Coordinates of C-alpha atoms in Angstrom, one line a residue:
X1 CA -96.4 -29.7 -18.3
X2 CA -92.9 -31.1 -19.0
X3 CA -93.3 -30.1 -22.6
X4 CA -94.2 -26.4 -21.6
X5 CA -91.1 -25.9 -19.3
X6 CA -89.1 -27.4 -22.2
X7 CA -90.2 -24.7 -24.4
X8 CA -89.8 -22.0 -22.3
X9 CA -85.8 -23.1 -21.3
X10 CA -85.4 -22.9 -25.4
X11 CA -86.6 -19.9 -25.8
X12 CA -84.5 -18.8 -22.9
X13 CA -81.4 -20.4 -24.5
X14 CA -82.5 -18.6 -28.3
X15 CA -82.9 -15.2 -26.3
X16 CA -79.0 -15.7 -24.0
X17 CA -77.6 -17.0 -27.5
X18 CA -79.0 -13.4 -29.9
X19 CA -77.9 -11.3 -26.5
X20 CA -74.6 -12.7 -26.7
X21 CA -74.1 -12.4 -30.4
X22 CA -75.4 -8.5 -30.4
X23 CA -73.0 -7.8 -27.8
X24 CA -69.9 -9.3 -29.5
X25 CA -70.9 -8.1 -32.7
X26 CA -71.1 -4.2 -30.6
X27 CA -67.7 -5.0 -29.4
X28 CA -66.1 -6.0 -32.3
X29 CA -67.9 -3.0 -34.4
X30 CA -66.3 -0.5 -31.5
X31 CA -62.8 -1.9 -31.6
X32 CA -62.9 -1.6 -35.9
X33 CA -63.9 1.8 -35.4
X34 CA -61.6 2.4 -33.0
X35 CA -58.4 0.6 -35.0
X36 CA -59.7 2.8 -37.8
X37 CA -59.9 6.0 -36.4
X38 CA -56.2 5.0 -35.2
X39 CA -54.8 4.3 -38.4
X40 CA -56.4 7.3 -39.7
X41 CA -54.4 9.7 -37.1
X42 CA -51.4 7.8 -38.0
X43 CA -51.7 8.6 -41.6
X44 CA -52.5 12.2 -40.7
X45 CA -49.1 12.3 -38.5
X46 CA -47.0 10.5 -40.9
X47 CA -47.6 11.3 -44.1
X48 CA -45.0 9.8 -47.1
X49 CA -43.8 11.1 -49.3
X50 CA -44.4 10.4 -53.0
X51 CA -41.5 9.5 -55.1
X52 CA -41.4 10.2 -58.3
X53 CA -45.0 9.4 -59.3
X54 CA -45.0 5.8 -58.2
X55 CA -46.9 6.0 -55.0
X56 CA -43.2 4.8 -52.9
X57 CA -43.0 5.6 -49.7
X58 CA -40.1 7.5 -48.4
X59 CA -38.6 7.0 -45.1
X60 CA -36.7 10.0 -43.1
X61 CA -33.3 9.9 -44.3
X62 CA -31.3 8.7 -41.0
X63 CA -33.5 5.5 -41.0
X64 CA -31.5 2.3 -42.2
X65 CA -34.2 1.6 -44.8
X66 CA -35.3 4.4 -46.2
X67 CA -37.0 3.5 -49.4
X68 CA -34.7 3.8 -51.4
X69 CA -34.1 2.0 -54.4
X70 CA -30.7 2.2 -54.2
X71 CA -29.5 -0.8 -56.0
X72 CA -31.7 0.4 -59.2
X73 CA -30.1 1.8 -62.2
X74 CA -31.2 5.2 -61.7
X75 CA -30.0 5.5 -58.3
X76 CA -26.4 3.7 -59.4
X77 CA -25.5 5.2 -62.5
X78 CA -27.8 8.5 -62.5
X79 CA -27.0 12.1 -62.0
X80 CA -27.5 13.1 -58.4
X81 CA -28.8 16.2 -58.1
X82 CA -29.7 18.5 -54.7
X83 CA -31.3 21.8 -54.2
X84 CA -32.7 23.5 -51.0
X85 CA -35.5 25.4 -51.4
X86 CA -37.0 27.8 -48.8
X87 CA -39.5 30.5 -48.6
X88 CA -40.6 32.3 -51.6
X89 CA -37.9 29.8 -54.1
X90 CA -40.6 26.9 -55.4
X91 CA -41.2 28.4 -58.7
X92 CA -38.0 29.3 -59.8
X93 CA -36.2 25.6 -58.2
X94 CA -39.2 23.9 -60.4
X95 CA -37.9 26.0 -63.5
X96 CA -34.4 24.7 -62.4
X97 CA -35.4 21.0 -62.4
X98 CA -37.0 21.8 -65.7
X99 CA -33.5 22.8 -67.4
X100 CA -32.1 19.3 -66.1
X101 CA -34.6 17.1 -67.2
X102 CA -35.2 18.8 -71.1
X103 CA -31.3 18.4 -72.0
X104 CA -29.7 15.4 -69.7
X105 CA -29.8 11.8 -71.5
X106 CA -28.3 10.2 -67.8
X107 CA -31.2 9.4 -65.5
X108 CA -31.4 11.7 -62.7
X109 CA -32.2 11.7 -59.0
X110 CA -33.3 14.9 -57.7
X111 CA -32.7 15.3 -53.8
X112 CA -34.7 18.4 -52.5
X113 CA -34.2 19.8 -49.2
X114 CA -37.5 22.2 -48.6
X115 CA -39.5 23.6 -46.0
X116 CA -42.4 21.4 -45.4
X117 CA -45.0 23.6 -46.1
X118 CA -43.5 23.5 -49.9
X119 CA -43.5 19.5 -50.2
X120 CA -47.4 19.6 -52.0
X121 CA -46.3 22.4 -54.5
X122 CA -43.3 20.0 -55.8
X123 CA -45.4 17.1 -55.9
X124 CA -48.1 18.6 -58.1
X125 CA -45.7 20.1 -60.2
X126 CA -43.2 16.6 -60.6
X127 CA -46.2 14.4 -60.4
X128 CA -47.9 15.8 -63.2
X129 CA -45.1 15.9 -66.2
X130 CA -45.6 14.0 -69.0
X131 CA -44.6 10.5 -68.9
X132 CA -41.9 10.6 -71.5
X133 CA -39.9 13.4 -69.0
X134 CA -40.7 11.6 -65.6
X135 CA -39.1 8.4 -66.8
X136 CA -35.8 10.3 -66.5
X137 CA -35.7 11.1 -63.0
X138 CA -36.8 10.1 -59.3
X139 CA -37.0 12.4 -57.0
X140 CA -37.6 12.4 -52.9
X141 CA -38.3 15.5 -50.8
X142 CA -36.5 16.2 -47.2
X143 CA -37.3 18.6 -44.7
X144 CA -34.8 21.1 -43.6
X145 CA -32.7 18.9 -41.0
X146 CA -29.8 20.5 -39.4
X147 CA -28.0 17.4 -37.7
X148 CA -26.9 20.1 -34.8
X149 CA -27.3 21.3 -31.4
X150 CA -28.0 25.1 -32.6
X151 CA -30.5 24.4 -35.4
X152 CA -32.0 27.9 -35.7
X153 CA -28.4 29.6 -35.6
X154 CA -27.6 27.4 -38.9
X155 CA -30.7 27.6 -40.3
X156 CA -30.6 31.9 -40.3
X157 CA -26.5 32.1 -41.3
X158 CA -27.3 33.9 -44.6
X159 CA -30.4 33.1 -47.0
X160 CA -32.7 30.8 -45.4
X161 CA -31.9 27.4 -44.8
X162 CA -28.8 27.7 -47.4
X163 CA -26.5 26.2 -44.8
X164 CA -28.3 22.8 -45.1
X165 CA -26.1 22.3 -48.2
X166 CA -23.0 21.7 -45.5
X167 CA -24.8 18.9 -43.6
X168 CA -25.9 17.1 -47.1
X169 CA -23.0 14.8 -47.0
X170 CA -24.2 13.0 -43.8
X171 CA -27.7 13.3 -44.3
X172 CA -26.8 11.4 -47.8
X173 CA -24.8 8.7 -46.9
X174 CA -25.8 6.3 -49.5
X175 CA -24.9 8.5 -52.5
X176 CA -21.3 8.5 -53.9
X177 CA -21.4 11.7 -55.3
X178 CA -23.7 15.0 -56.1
X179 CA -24.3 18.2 -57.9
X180 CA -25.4 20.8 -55.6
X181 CA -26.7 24.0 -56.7
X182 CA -28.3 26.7 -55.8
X183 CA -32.1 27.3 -56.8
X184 CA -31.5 30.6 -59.1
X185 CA -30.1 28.1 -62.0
X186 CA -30.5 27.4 -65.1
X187 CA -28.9 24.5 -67.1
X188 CA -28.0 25.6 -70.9
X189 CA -26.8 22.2 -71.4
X190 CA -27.2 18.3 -70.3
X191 CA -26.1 17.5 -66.9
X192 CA -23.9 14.7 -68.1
X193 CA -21.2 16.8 -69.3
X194 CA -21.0 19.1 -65.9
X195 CA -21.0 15.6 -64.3
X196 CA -17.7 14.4 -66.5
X197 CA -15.7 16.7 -64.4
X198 CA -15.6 14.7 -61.4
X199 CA -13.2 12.4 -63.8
X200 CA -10.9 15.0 -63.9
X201 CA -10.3 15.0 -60.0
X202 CA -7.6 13.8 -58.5
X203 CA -7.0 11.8 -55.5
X204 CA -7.1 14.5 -53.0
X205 CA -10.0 16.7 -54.4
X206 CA -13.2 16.0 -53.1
X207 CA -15.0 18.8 -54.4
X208 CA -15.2 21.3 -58.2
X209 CA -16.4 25.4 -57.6
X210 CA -15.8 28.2 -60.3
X211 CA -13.9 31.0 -58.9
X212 CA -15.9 34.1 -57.2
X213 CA -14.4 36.7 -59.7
X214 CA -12.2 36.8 -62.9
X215 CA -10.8 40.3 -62.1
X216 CA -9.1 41.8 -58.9
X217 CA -10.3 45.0 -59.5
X218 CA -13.9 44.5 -59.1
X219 CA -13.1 41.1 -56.8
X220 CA -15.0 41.1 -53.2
X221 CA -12.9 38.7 -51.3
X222 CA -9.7 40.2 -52.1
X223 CA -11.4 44.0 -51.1
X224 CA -13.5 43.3 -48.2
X225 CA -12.7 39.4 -47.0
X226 CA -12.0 39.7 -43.2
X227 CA -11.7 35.6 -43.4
X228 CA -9.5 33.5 -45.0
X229 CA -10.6 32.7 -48.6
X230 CA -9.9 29.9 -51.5
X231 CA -6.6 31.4 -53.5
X232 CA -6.5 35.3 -54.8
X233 CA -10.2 35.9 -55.3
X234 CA -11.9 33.3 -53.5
X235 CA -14.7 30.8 -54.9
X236 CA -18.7 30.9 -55.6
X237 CA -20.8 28.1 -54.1
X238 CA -23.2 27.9 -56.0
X239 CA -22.9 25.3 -58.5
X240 CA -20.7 22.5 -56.0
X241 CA -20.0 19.1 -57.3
X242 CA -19.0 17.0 -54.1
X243 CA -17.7 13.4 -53.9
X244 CA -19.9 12.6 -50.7
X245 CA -17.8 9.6 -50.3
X246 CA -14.5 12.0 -49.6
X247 CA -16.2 14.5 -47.7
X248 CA -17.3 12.4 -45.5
X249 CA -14.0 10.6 -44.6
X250 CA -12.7 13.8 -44.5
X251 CA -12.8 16.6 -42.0
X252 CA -15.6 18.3 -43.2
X253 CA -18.1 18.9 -41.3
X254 CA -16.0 18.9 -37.8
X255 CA -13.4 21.2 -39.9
X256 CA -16.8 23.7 -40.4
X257 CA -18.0 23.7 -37.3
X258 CA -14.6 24.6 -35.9
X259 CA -14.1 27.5 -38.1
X260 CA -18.1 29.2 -37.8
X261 CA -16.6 29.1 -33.9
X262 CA -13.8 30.8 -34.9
X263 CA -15.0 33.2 -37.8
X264 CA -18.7 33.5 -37.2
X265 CA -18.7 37.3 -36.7
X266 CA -16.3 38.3 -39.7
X267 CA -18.5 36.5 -42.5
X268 CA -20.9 38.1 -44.7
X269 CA -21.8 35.3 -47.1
X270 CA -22.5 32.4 -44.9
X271 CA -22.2 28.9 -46.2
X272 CA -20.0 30.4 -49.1
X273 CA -17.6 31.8 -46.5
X274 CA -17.0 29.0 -44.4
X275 CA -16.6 26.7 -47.9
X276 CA -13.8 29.6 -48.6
X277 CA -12.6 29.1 -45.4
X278 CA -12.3 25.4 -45.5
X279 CA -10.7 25.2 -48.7
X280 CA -8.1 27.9 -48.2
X281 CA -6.5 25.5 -45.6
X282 CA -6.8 22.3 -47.9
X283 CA -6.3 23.9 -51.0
X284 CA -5.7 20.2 -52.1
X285 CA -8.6 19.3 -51.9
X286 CA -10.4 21.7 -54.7
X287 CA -10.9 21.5 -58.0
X288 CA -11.6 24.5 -60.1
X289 CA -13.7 24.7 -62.9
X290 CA -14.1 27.6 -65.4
X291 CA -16.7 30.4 -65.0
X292 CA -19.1 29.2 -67.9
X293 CA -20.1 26.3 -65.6
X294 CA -21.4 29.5 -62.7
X295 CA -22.1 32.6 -65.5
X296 CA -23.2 35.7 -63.0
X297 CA -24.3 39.0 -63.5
X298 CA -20.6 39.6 -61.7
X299 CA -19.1 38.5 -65.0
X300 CA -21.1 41.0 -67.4
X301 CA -22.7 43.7 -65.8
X302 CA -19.6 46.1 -65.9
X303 CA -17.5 44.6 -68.9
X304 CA -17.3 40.9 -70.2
X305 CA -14.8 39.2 -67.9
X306 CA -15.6 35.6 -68.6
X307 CA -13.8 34.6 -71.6
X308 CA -14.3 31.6 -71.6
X309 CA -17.8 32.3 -73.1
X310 CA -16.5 34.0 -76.4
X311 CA -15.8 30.3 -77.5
X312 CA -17.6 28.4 -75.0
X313 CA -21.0 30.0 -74.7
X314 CA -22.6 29.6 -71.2
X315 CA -23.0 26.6 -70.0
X316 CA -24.8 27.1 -66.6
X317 CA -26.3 30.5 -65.3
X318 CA -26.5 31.6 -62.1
X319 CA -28.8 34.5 -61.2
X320 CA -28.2 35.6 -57.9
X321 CA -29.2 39.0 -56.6
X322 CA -32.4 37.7 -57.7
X323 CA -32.3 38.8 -61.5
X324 CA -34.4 36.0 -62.8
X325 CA -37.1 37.7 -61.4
X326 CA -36.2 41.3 -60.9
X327 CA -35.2 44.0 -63.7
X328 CA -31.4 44.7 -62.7
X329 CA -30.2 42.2 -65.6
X330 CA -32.9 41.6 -68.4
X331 CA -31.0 39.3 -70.3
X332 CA -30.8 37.0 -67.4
X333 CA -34.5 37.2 -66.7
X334 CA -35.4 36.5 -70.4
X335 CA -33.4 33.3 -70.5
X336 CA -35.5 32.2 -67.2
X337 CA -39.0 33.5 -68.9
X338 CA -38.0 31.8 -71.9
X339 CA -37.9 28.6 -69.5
X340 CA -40.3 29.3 -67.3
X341 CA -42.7 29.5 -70.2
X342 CA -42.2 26.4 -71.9
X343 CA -44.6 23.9 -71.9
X344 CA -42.8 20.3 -72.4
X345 CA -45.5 19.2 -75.3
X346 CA -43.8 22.0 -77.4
X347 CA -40.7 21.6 -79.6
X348 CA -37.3 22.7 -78.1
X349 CA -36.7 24.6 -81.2
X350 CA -40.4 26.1 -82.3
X351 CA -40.9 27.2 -78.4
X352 CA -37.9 27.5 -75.9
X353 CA -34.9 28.6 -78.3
X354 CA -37.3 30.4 -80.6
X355 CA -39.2 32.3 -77.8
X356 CA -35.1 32.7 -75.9
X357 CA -34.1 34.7 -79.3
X358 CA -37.2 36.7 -78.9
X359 CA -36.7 37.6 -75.5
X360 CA -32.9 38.2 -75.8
X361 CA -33.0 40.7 -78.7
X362 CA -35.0 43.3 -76.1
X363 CA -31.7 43.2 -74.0
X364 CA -29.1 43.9 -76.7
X365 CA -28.6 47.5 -75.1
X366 CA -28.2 45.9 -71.4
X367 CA -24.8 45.0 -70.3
X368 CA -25.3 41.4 -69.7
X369 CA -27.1 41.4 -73.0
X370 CA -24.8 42.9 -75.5
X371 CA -22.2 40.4 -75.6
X372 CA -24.5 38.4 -77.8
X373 CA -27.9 36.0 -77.6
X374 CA -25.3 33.4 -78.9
X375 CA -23.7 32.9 -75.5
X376 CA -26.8 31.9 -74.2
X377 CA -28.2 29.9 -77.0
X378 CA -25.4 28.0 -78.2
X379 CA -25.7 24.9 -76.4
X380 CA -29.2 25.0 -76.7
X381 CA -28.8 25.4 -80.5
X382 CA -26.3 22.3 -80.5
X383 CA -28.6 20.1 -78.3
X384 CA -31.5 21.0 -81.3
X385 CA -28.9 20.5 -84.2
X386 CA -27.9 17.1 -82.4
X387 CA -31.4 15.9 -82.1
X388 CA -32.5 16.7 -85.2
X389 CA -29.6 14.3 -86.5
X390 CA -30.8 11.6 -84.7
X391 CA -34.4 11.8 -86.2
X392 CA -33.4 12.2 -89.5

């Protein structure tokens, strides 16, 4: 009898004991599940971003740690280089980043402002370069951030989101100094020797611009300006080297916001104005470079007024108005197909210069194309002549 009730209390005990461990085991299952589907949302919510092929994560750019590697020899001795991208501008700011990396020997560090909905189109295109060009540059994408109280005002001043170039020197405040330029450019040769000019600055200038126009007659600031402007014909912003350092201890940004306040319903060009407007009351504080560095259709579409070219050759285009794309300045477009086209496995010479020749001798009867094919190969041609030297 004794040994009966024995048996039965075990198997009571056996049945309390799997019970117990089924419910635990439930439990614990739930809560993985659970911390899963958590970790999941938060992935979906915060997504990083890739840097430069390396899987990094990239923190928002007014954290203290943002990823950075900031003490590594790209970040320290590179070329910084910043474009803001919005709308319908991927293609042609990829094309841009293309010019940089084929020429420039300095490691580079592409900072690119762009709507968010335009963050997977860069990373497919960056991630997938071959190795031998992606070992020049990192690069980290921002979204358009306009440390303000009217962000949509800012955002819509001129072309979309072009005012974010003002803000970049507090949204940057690790980084000495930067290139900015617009996304319509092309390099014609390396970054490095654009870069050199910040050694010509003095120790008031805290930022280099080309002038807007060579010749009064045809100039828009001195015509139609109701603003003040930078000296008799006022300056283009869209190739701006900045020493972030100086702007920022400077009065920048407050000066800016003052004179958009004060000027906000005379100016037609935005950003650009405001720039004009700031450096026409600390003339100081500019230095000027020549027009090759910011060639325009401006500068050939009447007469050649860039002279500096006749010796120089071109060193950095600029097609605004859209000419890359459109059919208002062919010569301007063929240099960008001839870019757009090239496919980094090919030669320099056997594909991009000798498909740019091509392409250029269809525009001879255009007015930006018959000053020559020379002015817009010749750095391309020394870069080929250069590297051919070093082989050999």
């Amino acid at each position: 009898m004794r040994k009966k009730m024995m048996f039965k209390f075990g198997v009571t005990v056996v049945v309390l004991i799997a019970v117990y461990l089924y419910y635990v085991h439930d439990v614990t299952q739930d809560e993985n599940i659970s911390l899963q589907k958590e970790e999941e949302d938060i992935d979906l919510n915060h997504e990083p971003e890739k840097l430069d092929g390396h899987n990094d994560q990239l923190g928002e750019p007014d954290e203290k740690d943002t990823g950075r590697p900031i003490h590594s020899s790209h970040w320290k001795n590179g070329i910084h280089l910043s474009v803001v991208a919005c709308g319908d501008r991927g293609e042609e700011t990829i094309v841009l980043l293309k010019s940089a990396v084929l020429f420039t020997s300095e490691p580079l560090v592409f900072h690119i402002y762009a709507e968010h909905e335009l963050h997977p189109m860069f990373k497919q295109k960056l991630d997938y370069w071959p190795a031998e060009y992606k070992l020049k540059f990192l690069y980290y994408l921002y979204n358009i951030t306009f440390p303000t109280d009217n962000t949509q005002e800012w955002k819509k001043l001129f072309k979309p989101c072009a005012s974010q170039r003002l803000f970049i020197p507090s949204l940057l405040p690790d980084v000495d100094s930067l290139l900015y330029v617009d996304t319509d450019i092309l390099f014609l040769r390396p970054l490095d020797e654009i870069w050199m000019f910040f050694g010509k600055f003095n120790s008031t200038q805290l930022a280099a611009l080309a002038p807007e126009h060579e010749d009064k007659a045809a100039g828009w600031y001195n015509r139609f300006a109701r603003h003040p402007y930078y000296g008799e014909l006022g300056v283009n912003s869209g190739v701006m080297l900045m020493n972030l350092t100086r702007i920022r201890q400077s009065t920048w940004l407050d000066s800016l916001m003052k004179y958009y306040k004060e000027y906000k319903l005379k100016i037609t060009w935005g950003d650009q104005d405001l720039i004009n407007i700031y450096f026409h009351f600390n003339p100081d504080k500019l230095y000027l470079y020549p027009c090759e560095w910011n060639y325009r259709p401006d500068h050939c579409m009447y007469m050649s007024v860039c002279k500096d070219i006749d010796l120089n050759g071109v060193s950095v285009l600029h097609g605004n108005r859209r000419v890359m794309q459109n059919d208002k300045q062919p010569a301007f477009k063929a240099v960008y197909t001839a870019f757009k086209e090239h496919n980094f496995s090919s030669s320099i010479d056997e594909d991009l210069l000798k498909n740019l020749k091509k392409l250029l001798s269809k525009t001879s009867n255009t007015p930006c194309g018959q000053i020559g094919p020379l002015v817009y190969t010749k750095h391309i041609e020394e870069f080929v002549m250069v590297e051919k030297n070093l082989l050999s």
